[in-house]
mmCIF file of C-alpha atoms in Angstrom:
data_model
loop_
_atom_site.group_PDB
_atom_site.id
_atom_site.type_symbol
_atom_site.label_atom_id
_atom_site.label_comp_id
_atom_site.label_asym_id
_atom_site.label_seq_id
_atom_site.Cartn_x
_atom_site.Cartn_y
_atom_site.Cartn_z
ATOM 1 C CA UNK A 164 -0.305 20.200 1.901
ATOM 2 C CA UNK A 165 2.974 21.285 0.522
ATOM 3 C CA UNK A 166 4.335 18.591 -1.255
ATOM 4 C CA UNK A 167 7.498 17.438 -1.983
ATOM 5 C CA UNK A 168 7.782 13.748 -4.258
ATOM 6 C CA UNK A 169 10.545 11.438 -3.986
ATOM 7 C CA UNK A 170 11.115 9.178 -6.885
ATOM 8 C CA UNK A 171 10.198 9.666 -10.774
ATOM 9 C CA UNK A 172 8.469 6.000 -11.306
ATOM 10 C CA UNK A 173 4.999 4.943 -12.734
ATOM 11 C CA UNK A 174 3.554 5.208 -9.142
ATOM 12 C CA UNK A 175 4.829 9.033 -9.734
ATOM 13 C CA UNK A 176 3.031 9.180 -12.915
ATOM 14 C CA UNK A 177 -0.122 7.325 -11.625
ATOM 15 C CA UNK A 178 0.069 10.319 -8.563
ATOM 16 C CA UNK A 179 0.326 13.393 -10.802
ATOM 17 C CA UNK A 180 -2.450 12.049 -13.308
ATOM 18 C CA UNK A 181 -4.529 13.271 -10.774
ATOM 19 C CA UNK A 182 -3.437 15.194 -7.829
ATOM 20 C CA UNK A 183 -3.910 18.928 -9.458
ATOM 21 C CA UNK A 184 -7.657 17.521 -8.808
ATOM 22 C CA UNK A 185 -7.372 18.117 -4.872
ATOM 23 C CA UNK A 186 -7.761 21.291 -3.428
ATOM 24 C CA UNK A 187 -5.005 22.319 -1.032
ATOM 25 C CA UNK A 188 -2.167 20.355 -2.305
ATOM 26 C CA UNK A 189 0.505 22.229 -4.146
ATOM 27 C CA UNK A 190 3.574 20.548 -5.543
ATOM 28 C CA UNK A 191 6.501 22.131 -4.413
ATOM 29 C CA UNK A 192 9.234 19.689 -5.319
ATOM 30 C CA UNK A 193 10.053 16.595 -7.055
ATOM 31 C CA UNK A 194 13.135 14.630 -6.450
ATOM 32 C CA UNK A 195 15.434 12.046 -8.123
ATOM 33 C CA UNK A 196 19.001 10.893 -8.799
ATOM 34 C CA UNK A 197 21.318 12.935 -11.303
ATOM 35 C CA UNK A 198 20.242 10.621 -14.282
ATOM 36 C CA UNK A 199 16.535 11.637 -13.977
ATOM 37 C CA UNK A 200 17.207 14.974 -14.622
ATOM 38 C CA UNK A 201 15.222 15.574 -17.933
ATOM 39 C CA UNK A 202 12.728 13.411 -16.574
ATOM 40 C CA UNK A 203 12.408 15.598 -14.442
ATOM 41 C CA UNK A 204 12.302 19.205 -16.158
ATOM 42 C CA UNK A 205 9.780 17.379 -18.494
ATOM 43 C CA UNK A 206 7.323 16.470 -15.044
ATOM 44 C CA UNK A 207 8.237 19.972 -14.009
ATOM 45 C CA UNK A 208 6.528 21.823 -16.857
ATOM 46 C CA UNK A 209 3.735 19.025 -17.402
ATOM 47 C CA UNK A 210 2.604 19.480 -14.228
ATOM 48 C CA UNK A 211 3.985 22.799 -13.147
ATOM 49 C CA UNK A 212 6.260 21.713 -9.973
ATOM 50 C CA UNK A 213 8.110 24.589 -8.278
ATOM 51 C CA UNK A 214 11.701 22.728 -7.610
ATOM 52 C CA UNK A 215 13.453 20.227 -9.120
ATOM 53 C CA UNK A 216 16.172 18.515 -6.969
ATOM 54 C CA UNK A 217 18.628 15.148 -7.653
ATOM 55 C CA UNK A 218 19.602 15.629 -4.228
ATOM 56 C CA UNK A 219 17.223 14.314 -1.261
ATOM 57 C CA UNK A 220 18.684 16.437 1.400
ATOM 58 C CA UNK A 221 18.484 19.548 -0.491
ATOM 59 C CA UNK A 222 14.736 19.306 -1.210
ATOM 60 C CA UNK A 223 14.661 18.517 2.712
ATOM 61 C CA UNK A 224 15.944 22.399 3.698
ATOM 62 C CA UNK A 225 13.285 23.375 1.487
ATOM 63 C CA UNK A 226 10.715 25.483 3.939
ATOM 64 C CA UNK A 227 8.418 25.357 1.485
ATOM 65 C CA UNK A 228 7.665 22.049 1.360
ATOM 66 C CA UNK A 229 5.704 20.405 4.650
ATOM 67 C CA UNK A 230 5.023 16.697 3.419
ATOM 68 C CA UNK A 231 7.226 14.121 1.519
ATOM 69 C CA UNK A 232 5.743 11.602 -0.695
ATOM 70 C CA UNK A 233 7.984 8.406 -1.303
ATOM 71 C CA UNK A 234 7.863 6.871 -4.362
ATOM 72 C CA UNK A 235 11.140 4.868 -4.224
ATOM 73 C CA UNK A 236 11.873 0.898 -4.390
ATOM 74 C CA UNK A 237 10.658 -1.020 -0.956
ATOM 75 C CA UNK A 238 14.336 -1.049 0.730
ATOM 76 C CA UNK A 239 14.713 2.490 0.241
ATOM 77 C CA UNK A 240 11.562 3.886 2.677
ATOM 78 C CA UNK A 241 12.801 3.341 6.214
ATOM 79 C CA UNK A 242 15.550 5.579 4.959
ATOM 80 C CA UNK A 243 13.794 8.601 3.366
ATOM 81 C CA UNK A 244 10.812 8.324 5.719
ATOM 82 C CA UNK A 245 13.041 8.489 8.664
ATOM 83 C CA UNK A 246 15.407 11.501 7.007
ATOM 84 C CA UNK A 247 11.957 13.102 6.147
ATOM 85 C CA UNK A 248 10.490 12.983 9.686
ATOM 86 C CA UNK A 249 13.860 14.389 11.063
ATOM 87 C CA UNK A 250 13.407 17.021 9.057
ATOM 88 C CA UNK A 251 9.834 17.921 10.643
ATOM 89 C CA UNK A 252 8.076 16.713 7.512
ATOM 90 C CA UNK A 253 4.970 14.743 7.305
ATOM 91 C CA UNK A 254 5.377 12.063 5.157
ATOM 92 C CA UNK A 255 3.490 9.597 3.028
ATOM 93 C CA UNK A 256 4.682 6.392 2.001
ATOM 94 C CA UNK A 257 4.481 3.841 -0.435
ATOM 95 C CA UNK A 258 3.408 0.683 0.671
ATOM 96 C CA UNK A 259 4.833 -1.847 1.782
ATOM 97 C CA UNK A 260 5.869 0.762 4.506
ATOM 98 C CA UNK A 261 8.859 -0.398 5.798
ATOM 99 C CA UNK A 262 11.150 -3.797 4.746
ATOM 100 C CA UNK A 263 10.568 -5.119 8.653
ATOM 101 C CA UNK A 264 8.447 -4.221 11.377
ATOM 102 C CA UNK A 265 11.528 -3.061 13.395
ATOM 103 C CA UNK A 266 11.978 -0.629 10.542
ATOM 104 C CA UNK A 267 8.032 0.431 10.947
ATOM 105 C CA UNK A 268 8.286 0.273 14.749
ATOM 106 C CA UNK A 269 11.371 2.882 14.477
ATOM 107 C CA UNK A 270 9.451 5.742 12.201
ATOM 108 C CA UNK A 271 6.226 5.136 14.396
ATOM 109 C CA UNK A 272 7.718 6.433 17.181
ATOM 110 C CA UNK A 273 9.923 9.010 15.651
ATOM 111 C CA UNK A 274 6.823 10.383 14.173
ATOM 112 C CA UNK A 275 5.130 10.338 17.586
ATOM 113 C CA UNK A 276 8.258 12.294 19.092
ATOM 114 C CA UNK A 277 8.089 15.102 15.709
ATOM 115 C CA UNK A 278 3.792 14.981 16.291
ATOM 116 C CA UNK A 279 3.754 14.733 12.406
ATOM 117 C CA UNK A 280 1.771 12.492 9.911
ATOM 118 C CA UNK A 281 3.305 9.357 8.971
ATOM 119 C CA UNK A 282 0.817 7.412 6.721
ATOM 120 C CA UNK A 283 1.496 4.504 4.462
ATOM 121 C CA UNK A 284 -0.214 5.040 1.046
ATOM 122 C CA UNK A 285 -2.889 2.079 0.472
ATOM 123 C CA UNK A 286 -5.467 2.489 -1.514
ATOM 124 C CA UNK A 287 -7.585 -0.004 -0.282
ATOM 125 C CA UNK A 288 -8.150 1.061 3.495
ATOM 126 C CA UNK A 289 -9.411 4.408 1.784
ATOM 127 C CA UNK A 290 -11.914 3.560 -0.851
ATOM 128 C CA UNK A 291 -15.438 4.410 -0.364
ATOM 129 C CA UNK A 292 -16.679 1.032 -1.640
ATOM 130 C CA UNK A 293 -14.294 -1.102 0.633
ATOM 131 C CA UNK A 294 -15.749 0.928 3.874
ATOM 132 C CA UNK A 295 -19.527 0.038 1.955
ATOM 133 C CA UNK A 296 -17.933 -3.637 2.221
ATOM 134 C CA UNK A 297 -17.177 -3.550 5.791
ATOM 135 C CA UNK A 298 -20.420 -2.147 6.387
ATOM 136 C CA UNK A 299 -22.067 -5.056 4.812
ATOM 137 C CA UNK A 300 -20.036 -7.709 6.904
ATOM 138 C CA UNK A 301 -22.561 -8.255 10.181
ATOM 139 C CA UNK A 302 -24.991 -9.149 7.128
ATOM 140 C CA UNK A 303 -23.318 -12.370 5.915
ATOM 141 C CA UNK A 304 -23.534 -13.980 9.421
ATOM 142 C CA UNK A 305 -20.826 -16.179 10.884
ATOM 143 C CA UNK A 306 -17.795 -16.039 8.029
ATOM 144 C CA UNK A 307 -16.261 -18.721 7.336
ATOM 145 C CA UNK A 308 -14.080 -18.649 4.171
ATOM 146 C CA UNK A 309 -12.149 -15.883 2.968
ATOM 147 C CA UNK A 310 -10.343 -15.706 -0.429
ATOM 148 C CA UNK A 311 -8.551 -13.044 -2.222
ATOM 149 C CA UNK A 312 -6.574 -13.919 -5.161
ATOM 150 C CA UNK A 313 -4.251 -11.371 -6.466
ATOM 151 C CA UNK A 314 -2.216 -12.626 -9.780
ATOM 152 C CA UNK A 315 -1.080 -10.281 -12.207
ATOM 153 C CA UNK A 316 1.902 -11.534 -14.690
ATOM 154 C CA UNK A 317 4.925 -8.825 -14.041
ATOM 155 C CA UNK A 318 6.169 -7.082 -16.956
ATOM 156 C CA UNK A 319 9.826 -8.166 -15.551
ATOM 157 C CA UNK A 320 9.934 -11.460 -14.667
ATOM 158 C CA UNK A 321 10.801 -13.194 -18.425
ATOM 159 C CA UNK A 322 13.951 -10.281 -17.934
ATOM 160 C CA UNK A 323 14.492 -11.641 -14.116
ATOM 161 C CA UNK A 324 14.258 -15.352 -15.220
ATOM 162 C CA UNK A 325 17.068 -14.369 -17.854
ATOM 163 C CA UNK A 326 19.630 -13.497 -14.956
ATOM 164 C CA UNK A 327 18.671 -9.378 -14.746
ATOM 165 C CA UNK A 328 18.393 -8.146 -11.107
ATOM 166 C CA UNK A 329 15.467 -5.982 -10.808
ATOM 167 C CA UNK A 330 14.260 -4.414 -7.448
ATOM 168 C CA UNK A 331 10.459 -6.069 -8.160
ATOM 169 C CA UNK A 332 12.510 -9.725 -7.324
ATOM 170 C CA UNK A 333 15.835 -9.055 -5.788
ATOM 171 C CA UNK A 334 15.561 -10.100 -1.760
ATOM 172 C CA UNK A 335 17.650 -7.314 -0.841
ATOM 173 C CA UNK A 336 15.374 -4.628 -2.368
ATOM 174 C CA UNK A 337 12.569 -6.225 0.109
ATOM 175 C CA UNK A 338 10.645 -7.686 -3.581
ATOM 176 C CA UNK A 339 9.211 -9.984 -4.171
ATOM 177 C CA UNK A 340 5.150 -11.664 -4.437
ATOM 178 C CA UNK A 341 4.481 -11.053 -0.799
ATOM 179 C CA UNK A 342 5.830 -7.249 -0.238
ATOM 180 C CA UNK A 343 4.323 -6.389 -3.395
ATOM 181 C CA UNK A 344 1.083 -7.561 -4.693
ATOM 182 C CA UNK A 345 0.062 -9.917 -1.652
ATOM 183 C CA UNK A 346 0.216 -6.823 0.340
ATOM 184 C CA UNK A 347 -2.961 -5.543 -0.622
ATOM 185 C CA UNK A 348 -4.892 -8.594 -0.149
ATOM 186 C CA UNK A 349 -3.155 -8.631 3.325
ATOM 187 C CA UNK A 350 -4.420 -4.976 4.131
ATOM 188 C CA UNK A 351 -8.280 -5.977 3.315
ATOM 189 C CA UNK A 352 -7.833 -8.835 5.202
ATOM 190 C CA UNK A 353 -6.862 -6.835 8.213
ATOM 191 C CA UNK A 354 -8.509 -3.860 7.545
ATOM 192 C CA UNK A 355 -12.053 -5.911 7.709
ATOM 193 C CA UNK A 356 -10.871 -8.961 10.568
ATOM 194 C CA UNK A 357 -7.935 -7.534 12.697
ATOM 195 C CA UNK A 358 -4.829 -9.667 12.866
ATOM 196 C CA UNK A 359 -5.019 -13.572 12.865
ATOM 197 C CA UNK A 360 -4.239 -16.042 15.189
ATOM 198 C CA UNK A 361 -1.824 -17.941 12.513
ATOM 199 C CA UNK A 362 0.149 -17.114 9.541
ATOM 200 C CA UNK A 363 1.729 -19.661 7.164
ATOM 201 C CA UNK A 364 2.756 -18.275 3.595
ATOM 202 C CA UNK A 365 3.661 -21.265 1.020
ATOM 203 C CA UNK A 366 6.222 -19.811 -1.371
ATOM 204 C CA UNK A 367 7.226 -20.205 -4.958
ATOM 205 C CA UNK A 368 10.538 -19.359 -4.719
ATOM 206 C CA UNK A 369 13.010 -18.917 -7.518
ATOM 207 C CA UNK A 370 16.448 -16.985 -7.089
ATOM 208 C CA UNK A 371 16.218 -17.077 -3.338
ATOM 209 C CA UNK A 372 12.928 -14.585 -4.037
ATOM 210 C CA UNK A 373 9.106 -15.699 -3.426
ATOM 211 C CA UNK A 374 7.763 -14.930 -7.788
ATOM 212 C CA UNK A 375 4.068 -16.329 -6.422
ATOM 213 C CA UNK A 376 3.077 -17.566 -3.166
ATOM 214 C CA UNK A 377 -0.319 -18.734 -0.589
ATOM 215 C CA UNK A 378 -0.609 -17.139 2.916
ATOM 216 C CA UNK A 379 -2.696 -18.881 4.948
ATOM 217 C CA UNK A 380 -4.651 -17.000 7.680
ATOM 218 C CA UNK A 381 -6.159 -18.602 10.444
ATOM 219 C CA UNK A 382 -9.223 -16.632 12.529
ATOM 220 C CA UNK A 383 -10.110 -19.437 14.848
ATOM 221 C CA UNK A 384 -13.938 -19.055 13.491
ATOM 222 C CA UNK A 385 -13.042 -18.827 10.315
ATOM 223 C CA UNK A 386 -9.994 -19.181 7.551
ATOM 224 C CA UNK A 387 -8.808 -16.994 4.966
ATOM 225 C CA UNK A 388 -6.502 -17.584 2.054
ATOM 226 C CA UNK A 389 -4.482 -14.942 0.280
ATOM 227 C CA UNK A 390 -3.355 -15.812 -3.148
ATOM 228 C CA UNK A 391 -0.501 -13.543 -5.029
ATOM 229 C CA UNK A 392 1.476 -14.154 -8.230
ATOM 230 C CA UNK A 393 3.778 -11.900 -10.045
ATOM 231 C CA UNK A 394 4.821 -15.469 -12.066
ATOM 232 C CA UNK A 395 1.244 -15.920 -13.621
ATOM 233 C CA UNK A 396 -2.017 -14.629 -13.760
ATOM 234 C CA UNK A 397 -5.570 -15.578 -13.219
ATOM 235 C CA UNK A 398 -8.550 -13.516 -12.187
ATOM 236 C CA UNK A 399 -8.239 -11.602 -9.497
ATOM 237 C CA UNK A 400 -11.254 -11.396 -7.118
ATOM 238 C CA UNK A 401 -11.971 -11.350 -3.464
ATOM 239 C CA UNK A 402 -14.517 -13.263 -2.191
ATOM 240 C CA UNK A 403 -16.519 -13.643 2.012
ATOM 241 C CA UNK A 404 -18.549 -16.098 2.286
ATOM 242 C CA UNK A 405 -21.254 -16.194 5.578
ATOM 243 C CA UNK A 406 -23.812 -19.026 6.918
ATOM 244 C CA UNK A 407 -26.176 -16.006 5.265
ATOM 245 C CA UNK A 408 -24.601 -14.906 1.936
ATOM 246 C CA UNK A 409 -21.522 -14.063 0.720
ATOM 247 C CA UNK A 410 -19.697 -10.983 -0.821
ATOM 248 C CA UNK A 411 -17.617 -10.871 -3.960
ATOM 249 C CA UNK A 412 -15.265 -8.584 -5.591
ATOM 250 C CA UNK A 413 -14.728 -9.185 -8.974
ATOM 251 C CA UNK A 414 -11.443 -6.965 -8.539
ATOM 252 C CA UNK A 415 -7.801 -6.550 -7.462
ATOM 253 C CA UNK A 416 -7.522 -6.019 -3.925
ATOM 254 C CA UNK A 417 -5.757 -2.568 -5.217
ATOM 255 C CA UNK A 418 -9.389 -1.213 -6.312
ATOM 256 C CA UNK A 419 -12.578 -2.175 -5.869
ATOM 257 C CA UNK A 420 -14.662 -0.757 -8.980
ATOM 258 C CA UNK A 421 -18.024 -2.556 -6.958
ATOM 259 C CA UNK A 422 -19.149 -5.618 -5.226
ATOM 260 C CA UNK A 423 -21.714 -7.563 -5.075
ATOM 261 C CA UNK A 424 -23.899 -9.015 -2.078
ATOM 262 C CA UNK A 425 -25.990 -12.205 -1.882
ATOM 263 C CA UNK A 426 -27.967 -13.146 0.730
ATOM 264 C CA UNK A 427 -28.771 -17.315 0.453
ATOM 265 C CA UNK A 428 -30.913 -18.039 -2.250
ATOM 266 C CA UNK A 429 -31.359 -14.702 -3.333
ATOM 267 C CA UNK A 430 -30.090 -12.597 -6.295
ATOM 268 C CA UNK A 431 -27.163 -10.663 -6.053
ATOM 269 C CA UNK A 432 -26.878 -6.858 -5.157
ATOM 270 C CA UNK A 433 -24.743 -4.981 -6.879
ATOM 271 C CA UNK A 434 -22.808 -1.989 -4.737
ATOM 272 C CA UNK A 435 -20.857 1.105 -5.880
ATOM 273 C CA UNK A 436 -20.112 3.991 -4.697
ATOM 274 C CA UNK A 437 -16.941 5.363 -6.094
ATOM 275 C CA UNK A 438 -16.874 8.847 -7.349
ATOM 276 C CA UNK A 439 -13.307 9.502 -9.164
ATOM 277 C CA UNK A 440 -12.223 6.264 -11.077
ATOM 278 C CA UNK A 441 -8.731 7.053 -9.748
ATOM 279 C CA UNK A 442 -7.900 3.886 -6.956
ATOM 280 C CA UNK A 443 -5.379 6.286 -4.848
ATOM 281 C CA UNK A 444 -7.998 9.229 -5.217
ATOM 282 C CA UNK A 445 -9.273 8.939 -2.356
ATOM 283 C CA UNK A 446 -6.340 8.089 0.052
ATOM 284 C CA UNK A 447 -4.780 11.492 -0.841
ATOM 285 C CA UNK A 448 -7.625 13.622 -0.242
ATOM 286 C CA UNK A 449 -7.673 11.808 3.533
ATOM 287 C CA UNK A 450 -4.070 12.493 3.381
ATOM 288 C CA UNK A 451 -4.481 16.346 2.890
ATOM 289 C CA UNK A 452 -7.301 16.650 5.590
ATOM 290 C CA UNK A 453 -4.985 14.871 7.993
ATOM 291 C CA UNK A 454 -2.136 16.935 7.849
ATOM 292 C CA UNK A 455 -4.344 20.564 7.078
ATOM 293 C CA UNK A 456 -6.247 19.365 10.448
ATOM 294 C CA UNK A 457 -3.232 17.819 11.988
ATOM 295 C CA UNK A 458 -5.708 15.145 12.638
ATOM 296 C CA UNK A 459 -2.851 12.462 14.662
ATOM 297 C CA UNK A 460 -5.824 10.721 16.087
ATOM 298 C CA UNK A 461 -6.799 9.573 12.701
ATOM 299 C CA UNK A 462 -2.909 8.897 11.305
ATOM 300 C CA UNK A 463 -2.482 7.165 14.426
ATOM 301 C CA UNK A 464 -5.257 4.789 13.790
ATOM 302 C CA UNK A 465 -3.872 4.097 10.842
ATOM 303 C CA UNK A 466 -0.716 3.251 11.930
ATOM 304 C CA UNK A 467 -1.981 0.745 14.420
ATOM 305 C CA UNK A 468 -3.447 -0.829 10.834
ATOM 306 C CA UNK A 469 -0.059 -0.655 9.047
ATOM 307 C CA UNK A 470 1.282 -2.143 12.321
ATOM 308 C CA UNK A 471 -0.484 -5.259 12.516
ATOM 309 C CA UNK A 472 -0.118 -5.293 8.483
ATOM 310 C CA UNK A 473 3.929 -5.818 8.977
ATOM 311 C CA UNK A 474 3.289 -8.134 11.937
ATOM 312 C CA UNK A 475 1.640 -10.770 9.158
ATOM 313 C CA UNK A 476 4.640 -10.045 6.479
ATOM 314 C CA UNK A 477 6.920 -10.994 9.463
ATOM 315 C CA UNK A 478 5.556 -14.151 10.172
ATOM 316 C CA UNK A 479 4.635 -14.771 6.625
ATOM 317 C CA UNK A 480 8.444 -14.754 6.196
ATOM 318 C CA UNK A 481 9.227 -16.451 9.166
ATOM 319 C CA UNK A 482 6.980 -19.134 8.211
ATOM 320 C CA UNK A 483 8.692 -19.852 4.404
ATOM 321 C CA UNK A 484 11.814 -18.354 5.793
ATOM 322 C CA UNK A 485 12.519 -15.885 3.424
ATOM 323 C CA UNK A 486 15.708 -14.213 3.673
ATOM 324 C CA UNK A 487 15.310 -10.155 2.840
ATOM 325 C CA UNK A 488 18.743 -8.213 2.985
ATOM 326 C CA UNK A 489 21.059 -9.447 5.806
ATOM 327 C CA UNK A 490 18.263 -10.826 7.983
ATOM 328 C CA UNK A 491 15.882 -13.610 8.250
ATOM 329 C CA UNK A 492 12.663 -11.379 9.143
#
């Protein structure tokens, strides 16, 4: 994988802490506006990038680089992903993947028409103790409650709450509780039960943006509420509870460190088996197999996961009728 990264954010910084660590992926390039520009050089020679660019369709003609990483603000990845894939690029990008699922819908196909890689970059539906959790499942017997509860006080919202717009809580940068930290309870949700038969989300809304919120997922057999709050904070935790035991993750649904499994009236189990304490570790070394093997089956797959991922965000919305640019999605 030749890479090329778009932006110069902390999700940047979290990705070079630890991507020299991966065999086959070189950094070619690292892009971001004019202002950035020492930023930049100083990422350049930290982590030795070949190319520095503050212009997105420059680092685009670069032949050198085979697969675009986008780093940017929500609003901004149907754009770049959709340049990038034009370009013959693979791309990964950040979640949430698109604004809308007409957005999504648009770069699945285009990257069906290119026969490139177009992966959205969640950590969860790649880490080796959430596929140990799946496997655990059949164990608990019939489910019946789900909970995940993501709440994590954002550094910006005292500054939002004073009057600054800031892309974490401004609808037309697609912010918000739901396309941000909700997201990732969504994806285990999904990842583990496929997509439910009802979606109601239950907004806190201040400034025409959703700061916390509930979804409520209904399975028919079973119901599942996701909890997330960029307003306030609590423990975060998921737990799945059975008519034979129950699993819980003492965790953001962003990592999952371990869990722990209890069959009825028996002591709990502890389970983990992570081997880099990195959460996006292991997402990128799938990513570089994928595109070294041009393995489409496999991004395909994933897709179809993203896919029915932005099908709950759009009802979610629908349901509290949150407005997100110049559309009611």
């Amino acid at each position: 994988m030749k890479l090329g990264i778009v932006g110069a954010g902390k999700i940047v910084g979290d990705l070079l802490s630890f991507i020299g660590e991966i065999p086959g992926i070189s950094l070619q390039a690292i892009c971001s506006r004019p202002g950035h520009r020492e930023k930049l050089l100083a990422l350049q020679n930290e982590y030795r990038i070949s190319r520095i660019y503050s212009d997105y369709s420059e680092m685009l003609l670069n032949e050198e680089v085979d697969t675009v990483y986008i780093g940017l603000p929500n609003h901004l990845h149907h754009s770049y992903a959709k340049a990038a894939l034009l370009r013959g690029k693979h791309v990964i990008c950040e979640k949430p993947f698109t604004s809308n699922l007409t957005e999504f819908l648009e770069l699945k196909e285009l990257a069906r028409l290119k026969k490139r890689v177009l992966a959205e970059a969640i950590s969860n539906q790649y880490l080796k103790n959430v596929a140990a959790m799946k496997d655990f499942l059949p164990k608990l017997g019939e489910i019946k409650i789900v909970e995940c509860n993501y709440s994590q006080y954002s550094s910006r919202y005292e500054a939002f709450q004073a009057g600054e717009s800031l892309p974490a809580f401004s609808p037309g940068m697609s912010g918000g509780a739901l396309m941000d930290i909700n997201l990732y309870n969504i994806h285990l949700v999904v990842g583990f039960f496929g997509s439910p038969w009802k979606v109601e989300y239950y907004a806190n809304m201040e400034r025409g943006i959703d700061t916390s919120g509930i979804l409520m997922l209904d399975y028919g057999d079973f119901k599942c509420v996701c909890i997330g709050s960029k307003d306030s904070t609590a423990p975060s935790n998921m737990n799945i509870q059975g008519n034979k035991g129950y699993i819980r993750m003492p965790s953001p649904a962003n990592v999952c460190d371990y869990f722990e499994y209890s069959p009825n009236k028996a002591a709990p189990i502890r389970v983990d088996h992570k081997d880099h304490p990195h959460r996006m570790f292991d997402e990128f070394v799938e990513f570089e197999r994928m595109i070294r093997e041009q393995d489409l089956d496999k991004a395909n797959e994933m897709l179809e996961h993203s896919g029915r991922v932005m099908s709950v965000v759009e009802q979610a919305k629908q349901s509290a009728k949150l407005v997100f640019g110049s559309d009611v999605h």
